Short mmCIF file of C-alpha atoms (C1' of nucleotides) in Angstrom, two decimals:
data_model
loop_
_atom_site.label_atom_id
_atom_site.label_comp_id
_atom_site.label_asym_id
_atom_site.label_seq_id
_atom_site.Cartn_x
_atom_site.Cartn_y
_atom_site.Cartn_z
CA MET A 1 100.77 154.39 171.43
CA LYS A 2 102.62 151.91 169.32
CA LEU A 3 103.51 151.73 165.66
CA SER A 4 103.31 148.53 163.66
CA GLY A 5 106.67 146.80 163.51
CA GLY A 6 106.31 146.21 159.80
CA VAL A 7 106.79 149.92 159.16
CA GLU A 8 110.50 149.60 159.80
CA TRP A 9 110.83 146.71 157.34
CA ALA A 10 108.85 148.54 154.67
CA LEU A 11 110.99 151.66 154.96
CA HIS A 12 114.21 149.68 154.67
CA CYS A 13 112.82 147.91 151.62
CA CYS A 14 111.94 151.19 149.94
CA VAL A 15 115.43 152.54 150.54
CA VAL A 16 117.17 149.50 149.08
CA LEU A 17 114.77 149.40 146.14
CA THR A 18 116.25 152.78 145.28
CA ALA A 19 119.42 150.98 144.23
CA ALA A 20 117.70 148.41 142.01
CA ALA A 21 116.19 148.96 138.59
CA ASP A 22 114.88 145.45 137.95
CA PRO A 23 112.06 143.87 139.98
CA ILE A 24 113.23 142.33 143.26
CA PRO A 25 111.32 139.36 144.77
CA ALA A 26 110.08 139.61 148.33
CA ALA A 27 112.08 136.54 149.31
CA ARG A 28 115.33 138.22 148.28
CA LEU A 29 114.54 141.32 150.34
CA ALA A 30 113.77 139.06 153.30
CA THR A 31 117.14 137.32 152.94
CA LEU A 32 118.92 140.65 152.74
CA HIS A 33 117.32 141.87 155.98
CA ASP A 34 117.19 138.47 157.69
CA VAL A 35 113.49 138.67 158.51
CA SER A 36 110.49 136.38 158.03
CA PRO A 37 109.80 136.11 154.26
CA SER A 38 106.10 135.45 154.75
CA TYR A 39 105.51 138.45 156.92
CA LEU A 40 107.59 140.80 154.82
CA ALA A 41 105.45 139.76 151.86
CA LYS A 42 102.45 141.04 153.76
CA GLN A 43 104.01 144.48 154.15
CA LEU A 44 104.95 144.64 150.50
CA GLN A 45 101.38 143.77 149.58
CA ALA A 46 100.27 146.78 151.61
CA LEU A 47 102.72 148.98 149.71
CA SER A 48 101.39 147.57 146.47
CA ARG A 49 97.78 148.25 147.46
CA ALA A 50 98.73 151.84 148.27
CA GLY A 51 100.32 152.21 144.84
CA LEU A 52 103.82 152.92 146.14
CA VAL A 53 105.37 149.87 144.48
CA HIS A 54 104.42 147.96 141.37
CA SER A 55 104.30 144.18 141.53
CA VAL A 56 105.46 142.05 138.60
CA GLN A 57 104.57 138.38 138.46
CA GLY A 58 106.29 135.53 136.73
CA LYS A 59 109.77 134.12 136.82
CA THR A 60 111.59 137.48 136.70
CA GLY A 61 108.95 139.20 138.82
CA GLY A 62 109.21 141.17 142.02
CA TYR A 63 108.66 144.70 143.27
CA VAL A 64 109.71 148.05 141.78
CA LEU A 65 109.13 151.58 143.03
CA THR A 66 106.39 153.24 140.99
CA ARG A 67 107.60 156.81 141.48
CA ALA A 68 110.94 158.51 141.85
CA PRO A 69 112.36 158.20 145.40
CA ALA A 70 112.05 161.96 145.83
CA GLU A 71 108.32 161.68 145.19
CA ILE A 72 107.67 159.13 147.97
CA SER A 73 107.46 160.53 151.47
CA VAL A 74 108.03 158.57 154.66
CA LEU A 75 104.46 159.38 155.59
CA ASP A 76 103.24 157.58 152.48
CA VAL A 77 104.97 154.38 153.59
CA VAL A 78 103.83 154.67 157.19
CA GLN A 79 100.23 155.21 156.20
CA ALA A 80 100.31 152.39 153.68
CA VAL A 81 101.50 149.84 156.24
CA ASP A 82 100.01 151.11 159.48
CA GLY A 83 96.80 152.64 158.17
CA ALA A 84 95.79 156.27 157.86
CA ASN A 85 93.56 156.38 160.93
CA PRO A 86 94.47 159.06 163.45
CA ALA A 87 95.89 157.80 166.74
CA PHE A 88 93.20 159.51 168.79
CA THR A 89 89.49 159.01 168.20
CA CYS A 90 87.03 161.22 170.07
CA THR A 91 84.06 159.28 171.47
CA GLU A 92 82.12 162.44 172.32
CA ILE A 93 82.21 161.94 176.05
CA ARG A 94 80.94 165.50 176.48
CA GLN A 95 77.53 164.39 175.17
CA ARG A 96 77.17 161.56 177.69
CA GLY A 97 76.18 161.42 181.32
CA PRO A 98 73.76 163.53 183.37
CA LEU A 99 75.45 166.82 182.44
CA GLY A 100 76.07 165.94 178.81
CA THR A 101 76.22 168.80 176.35
CA PRO A 102 73.27 168.74 173.93
CA PRO A 103 74.27 167.55 170.44
CA GLU A 104 73.05 170.80 168.84
CA GLN A 105 75.76 172.68 170.75
CA CYS A 106 78.48 170.29 169.52
CA THR A 107 79.13 171.81 166.13
CA GLY A 108 82.91 171.52 166.08
CA PRO A 109 85.28 169.00 167.68
CA CYS A 110 85.75 169.21 171.44
CA PRO A 111 88.87 170.94 172.86
CA ILE A 112 90.59 167.66 173.66
CA ALA A 113 90.06 166.36 170.13
CA ARG A 114 91.42 169.62 168.75
CA VAL A 115 94.64 169.31 170.72
CA MET A 116 95.16 165.67 169.82
CA GLY A 117 94.38 166.41 166.20
CA ALA A 118 96.94 169.19 166.10
CA ALA A 119 99.59 166.89 167.57
CA ASP A 120 98.74 164.24 164.99
CA ALA A 121 99.05 166.83 162.23
CA ALA A 122 102.48 167.87 163.52
CA TRP A 123 103.58 164.24 163.53
CA ARG A 124 102.37 163.68 159.99
CA ALA A 125 103.93 166.93 158.76
CA SER A 126 107.26 165.86 160.19
CA LEU A 127 107.07 162.56 158.33
CA ALA A 128 105.81 164.13 155.13
CA ALA A 129 108.82 166.46 155.00
CA VAL A 130 111.24 163.55 154.45
CA THR A 131 111.36 161.46 151.30
CA ILE A 132 112.88 158.09 150.48
CA ALA A 133 115.51 159.95 148.48
CA ASP A 134 116.47 161.88 151.62
CA LEU A 135 116.85 158.60 153.50
CA ALA A 136 119.05 157.19 150.74
CA ALA A 137 121.21 160.32 150.92
CA SER A 138 121.54 159.90 154.68
CA VAL A 139 122.64 156.30 154.25
CA THR A 140 125.30 157.47 151.80
CA THR A 141 126.49 160.06 154.32
CA ASP A 142 126.56 157.50 157.14
CA SER A 143 128.03 154.45 155.42
CA GLY A 144 129.87 155.90 152.44
CA PRO A 145 129.05 156.33 148.73
CA GLU A 146 129.61 152.68 147.86
CA ALA A 147 127.15 151.25 150.37
CA LEU A 148 123.89 151.53 148.41
CA PRO A 149 125.35 150.48 145.01
CA ALA A 150 126.80 147.41 146.72
CA VAL A 151 123.35 146.46 147.97
CA GLY A 152 121.94 147.03 144.48
CA ALA A 153 124.56 144.74 142.99
CA TRP A 154 123.87 142.07 145.60
CA LEU A 155 120.13 142.21 144.88
CA ALA A 156 120.71 141.81 141.12
CA ARG A 157 123.07 138.88 141.59
CA ASP A 158 121.69 135.33 141.35
CA PRO A 159 120.82 133.71 144.68
CA ASP A 160 123.64 131.65 146.13
CA MET B 1 99.44 153.53 165.36
CA LYS B 2 96.77 153.69 167.98
CA LEU B 3 96.44 155.48 171.27
CA SER B 4 94.97 153.88 174.36
CA GLY B 5 91.30 154.73 174.71
CA GLY B 6 91.72 155.53 178.38
CA VAL B 7 93.65 158.68 177.48
CA GLU B 8 90.45 160.45 176.52
CA TRP B 9 88.81 159.55 179.81
CA ALA B 10 91.82 160.66 181.83
CA LEU B 11 91.96 164.04 180.09
CA HIS B 12 88.27 164.68 180.68
CA CYS B 13 88.73 163.77 184.34
CA CYS B 14 91.62 166.17 184.74
CA VAL B 15 89.59 168.99 183.22
CA VAL B 16 86.60 168.46 185.48
CA LEU B 17 88.82 168.07 188.53
CA THR B 18 89.80 171.66 187.83
CA ALA B 19 86.35 172.69 189.05
CA ALA B 20 86.48 170.70 192.29
CA ALA B 21 88.47 171.49 195.41
CA ASP B 22 87.50 168.45 197.51
CA PRO B 23 88.51 164.87 196.62
CA ILE B 24 86.21 163.25 194.05
CA PRO B 25 85.74 159.44 194.06
CA ALA B 26 86.38 157.53 190.88
CA ALA B 27 82.83 156.18 190.87
CA ARG B 28 81.41 159.71 190.76
CA LEU B 29 83.61 160.64 187.79
CA ALA B 30 82.46 157.46 186.05
CA THR B 31 78.81 158.39 186.59
CA LEU B 32 79.41 161.88 185.27
CA HIS B 33 80.97 160.55 182.07
CA ASP B 34 78.79 157.43 181.81
CA VAL B 35 81.74 155.05 181.47
CA SER B 36 82.78 151.81 183.14
CA PRO B 37 83.69 152.63 186.78
CA SER B 38 86.15 149.75 187.07
CA TYR B 39 88.13 150.71 184.02
CA LEU B 40 88.15 154.41 184.80
CA ALA B 41 89.62 153.49 188.18
CA LYS B 42 92.54 151.92 186.35
CA GLN B 43 93.29 155.11 184.48
CA LEU B 44 93.13 157.18 187.66
CA GLN B 45 95.55 154.78 189.28
CA ALA B 46 97.94 155.46 186.43
CA LEU B 47 97.60 159.20 187.02
CA SER B 48 98.24 158.62 190.69
CA ARG B 49 101.36 156.57 190.00
CA ALA B 50 102.65 159.37 187.78
CA GLY B 51 102.09 161.89 190.56
CA LEU B 52 99.58 163.99 188.65
CA VAL B 53 96.75 163.39 191.10
CA HIS B 54 96.79 162.66 194.80
CA SER B 55 94.61 159.86 196.11
CA VAL B 56 92.83 160.15 199.43
CA GLN B 57 91.37 157.06 201.07
CA GLY B 58 88.53 156.72 203.51
CA LYS B 59 84.95 157.80 203.53
CA THR B 60 85.51 161.32 202.13
CA GLY B 61 88.32 160.15 199.87
CA GLY B 62 88.86 160.48 196.14
CA TYR B 63 91.25 162.18 193.74
CA VAL B 64 92.60 165.73 193.68
CA LEU B 65 95.01 167.38 191.29
CA THR B 66 98.44 167.71 192.87
CA ARG B 67 99.55 170.77 190.90
CA ALA B 68 97.89 173.82 189.46
CA PRO B 69 96.10 173.09 186.16
CA ALA B 70 98.52 175.40 184.36
CA GLU B 71 101.39 173.21 185.57
CA ILE B 72 100.00 169.97 184.08
CA SER B 73 100.53 169.49 180.35
CA VAL B 74 98.47 167.25 178.12
CA LEU B 75 101.66 165.32 177.44
CA ASP B 76 101.95 164.50 181.13
CA VAL B 77 98.53 162.87 181.12
CA VAL B 78 99.11 161.01 177.86
CA GLN B 79 102.42 159.60 179.04
CA ALA B 80 100.99 158.64 182.42
CA VAL B 81 98.19 156.57 180.89
CA ASP B 82 99.69 155.33 177.66
CA GLY B 83 103.30 154.98 178.70
CA ALA B 84 106.33 157.04 177.73
CA ASN B 85 107.72 154.59 175.18
CA PRO B 86 108.28 156.05 171.72
CA ALA B 87 105.95 154.77 169.02
CA PHE B 88 108.83 153.56 166.86
CA THR B 89 111.53 151.19 168.08
CA CYS B 90 114.54 150.55 165.87
CA THR B 91 115.51 146.88 165.73
CA GLU B 92 118.83 147.60 164.03
CA ILE B 93 117.97 145.89 160.79
CA ARG B 94 121.05 147.46 159.20
CA GLN B 95 123.25 145.14 161.30
CA ARG B 96 121.48 141.98 160.13
CA GLY B 97 121.71 139.91 156.98
CA PRO B 98 124.63 139.16 154.64
CA LEU B 99 125.38 142.84 154.00
CA GLY B 100 124.85 143.97 157.60
CA THR B 101 126.76 147.01 158.73
CA PRO B 102 129.38 146.12 161.38
CA PRO B 103 128.35 147.23 164.87
CA GLU B 104 131.45 149.40 165.27
CA GLN B 105 130.19 151.61 162.42
CA CYS B 106 126.78 152.03 164.08
CA THR B 107 127.64 154.78 166.52
CA GLY B 108 124.48 156.87 166.16
CA PRO B 109 120.91 155.90 165.33
CA CYS B 110 120.16 154.89 161.75
CA PRO B 111 118.54 157.42 159.37
CA ILE B 112 115.11 155.87 159.65
CA ALA B 113 115.21 155.97 163.44
CA ARG B 114 116.29 159.61 163.28
CA VAL B 115 113.30 160.57 161.15
CA MET B 116 110.83 158.66 163.29
CA GLY B 117 112.38 160.10 166.43
CA ALA B 118 112.04 163.63 165.11
CA ALA B 119 108.38 163.04 164.29
CA ASP B 120 107.81 161.66 167.77
CA ALA B 121 109.49 164.72 169.26
CA ALA B 122 107.24 167.02 167.22
CA TRP B 123 104.18 165.14 168.45
CA ARG B 124 105.28 165.39 172.06
CA ALA B 125 106.18 169.06 171.74
CA SER B 126 102.71 169.79 170.39
CA LEU B 127 101.12 168.05 173.38
CA ALA B 128 103.50 169.64 175.88
CA ALA B 129 102.53 173.12 174.70
CA VAL B 130 98.96 172.74 175.98
CA THR B 131 98.04 172.55 179.66
CA ILE B 132 94.93 171.40 181.49
CA ALA B 133 94.24 175.06 182.26
CA ASP B 134 94.21 175.78 178.51
CA LEU B 135 91.70 172.99 178.00
CA ALA B 136 89.49 174.37 180.77
CA ALA B 137 89.62 177.79 179.14
CA SER B 138 88.60 176.28 175.80
CA VAL B 139 85.64 174.56 177.44
CA THR B 140 84.57 177.90 178.87
CA THR B 141 84.84 179.48 175.42
CA ASP B 142 82.88 176.66 173.81
CA SER B 143 80.12 176.04 176.36
CA GLY B 144 79.94 179.30 178.30
CA PRO B 145 81.34 180.53 181.62
CA GLU B 146 78.82 178.62 183.74
CA ALA B 147 79.58 175.17 182.32
CA LEU B 148 82.59 174.17 184.42
CA PRO B 149 81.28 175.59 187.74
CA ALA B 150 78.06 173.66 187.16
CA VAL B 151 80.06 170.44 186.83
CA GLY B 152 81.97 171.33 189.98
CA ALA B 153 78.73 171.84 191.89
CA TRP B 154 77.33 168.55 190.62
CA LEU B 155 80.46 166.70 191.72
CA ALA B 156 80.28 168.17 195.22
CA ARG B 157 76.60 167.34 195.59
CA ASP B 158 75.59 164.11 197.33
CA PRO B 159 74.88 161.19 195.01
CA ASP B 160 71.22 160.89 194.06
"C1'" DC C 1 103.29 125.29 121.26
"C1'" DC C 2 103.75 123.14 125.87
"C1'" DA C 3 105.36 122.42 130.33
"C1'" DA C 4 107.76 123.67 134.32
"C1'" DA C 5 109.19 126.92 137.66
"C1'" DC C 6 108.87 130.99 139.99
"C1'" DT C 7 106.19 135.03 141.40
"C1'" DC C 8 102.43 137.53 143.95
"C1'" DG C 9 97.81 137.56 146.38
"C1'" DG C 10 94.55 136.63 149.79
"C1'" DA C 11 92.81 133.38 153.36
"C1'" DC C 12 94.17 130.97 157.80
"C1'" DA C 13 96.08 130.24 163.05
"C1'" DA C 14 99.08 131.80 167.24
"C1'" DG C 15 100.80 135.27 170.35
"C1'" DT C 16 100.48 139.56 172.65
"C1'" DT C 17 98.51 143.76 174.04
"C1'" DC C 18 94.58 146.34 175.36
"C1'" DT C 19 89.99 146.29 177.60
"C1'" DA C 20 87.06 145.31 181.31
"C1'" DT C 21 86.16 143.37 185.93
"C1'" DC C 22 86.49 141.79 190.61
"C1'" DC C 23 87.77 141.41 195.46
"C1'" DG C 24 91.02 142.54 199.35
"C1'" DA C 25 93.87 146.27 202.17
"C1'" DG C 26 93.61 150.62 204.36
"C1'" DA C 27 91.73 154.79 206.18
"C1'" DT C 28 88.05 157.83 207.72
"C1'" DG C 29 83.98 159.32 210.27
"C1'" DC C 30 80.42 158.21 213.66
"C1'" DG D 1 85.27 150.27 218.24
"C1'" DC D 2 82.67 149.51 214.19
"C1'" DA D 3 80.64 150.09 209.97
"C1'" DT D 4 81.33 152.18 205.60
"C1'" DC D 5 83.51 153.99 201.98
"C1'" DT D 6 87.79 154.61 199.41
"C1'" DC D 7 91.86 153.13 196.59
"C1'" DG D 8 95.15 149.40 194.88
"C1'" DG D 9 96.67 145.45 192.58
"C1'" DA D 10 95.71 140.85 190.79
"C1'" DT D 11 92.53 138.37 187.61
"C1'" DA D 12 89.57 136.81 182.99
"C1'" DG D 13 87.94 138.17 178.23
"C1'" DA D 14 88.25 140.51 173.67
"C1'" DA D 15 90.61 142.69 169.88
"C1'" DC D 16 94.47 143.44 167.34
"C1'" DT D 17 99.02 142.56 165.62
"C1'" DT D 18 102.21 139.10 164.26
"C1'" DG D 19 103.49 135.12 161.70
"C1'" DT D 20 102.40 131.34 158.32
"C1'" DC D 21 100.47 128.74 154.62
"C1'" DC D 22 98.74 127.29 150.04
"C1'" DG D 23 96.39 128.52 145.51
"C1'" DA D 24 96.07 131.71 141.01
"C1'" DG D 25 98.68 133.82 137.45
"C1'" DT D 26 102.67 134.82 134.51
"C1'" DT D 27 107.05 134.28 132.35
"C1'" DT D 28 111.01 131.63 130.65
"C1'" DG D 29 113.00 127.83 128.22
"C1'" DG D 30 112.79 123.69 125.29
#
DNA sequence: CCAAACTCGGACAAGTTCTATCCGAGATGC
DNA sequence: GCATCTCGGATAGAACTTGTCCGAGTTTGG
């Protein structure tokens, strides 16, 4: 049970993109977070494929959020980067072996799959209830009202 | 986000051990489920290390549940096999880079870690609410009252 | 209008974790 | 006392995640 490490980077990027109106290049986001530029680019590509950010090419290109921060849930980001596959996959063990249940009796999922599926649904519901806007608001509460605008100004400034 | 495949095997083993009073060898459980005996042994060792099953050596040895099925939660089994580490680990990105937050301001976990932690807690709570006894009852509902006793009788019988 | 520079996008290796297996230590029953 | 059966940990192989690179396309400036 492990989540891809890129999820953390992608979430941070989405939060800071809240404070920027113009497109921000991946390299600048990597400098801000002090992480590998090449690998962060990979995560942003995943966000782009999922339609959460819009990519702009050319000299003044970069990434911009496609929707309002309140319309992007944490679950959207997690699923874009880590994939939407459920953590548990039932291999139908009940049908195997000498006492295997006949397939015609296996109409619905087995009890174990039901329990794991319910837990997965609870996990997803918890993530779907929080949006990027909520995260930005929490950052403001934690670090003060000037924190996010300062990041936005730094992103817009020319590279040193 | 992926769960170890051995979790499914371990859960099935715990359910069928409900129907057996005497120790059952790992090889017999592997035959019943038609899975690799060597790898299933590894999962049972994990259950043994966690104290969920008691291992008996010698000619009539095998594995027995240590507690009543109603006292073993699905979460116990999952954590024994897959580990108790949370899926998300915060690397404190907020402290890195040119605009990093000073460590003295980082008293509590960052907003992203809080959200992921809450989702993890919801997932665990959902798994902790179901016991092995509940799973056995569901099997009885699904496959009839004679299903589990039949498995118990097959396990006790001498190998063919 | 042209050229240069900067951007994203997908294809390419390295490291690490999970999967699968084997043989030795220990205990039981005959 | 001995043979046999059991678990337990240490050992190779496969799959995935992580990390990196260079080419295609677009925009700015002269």
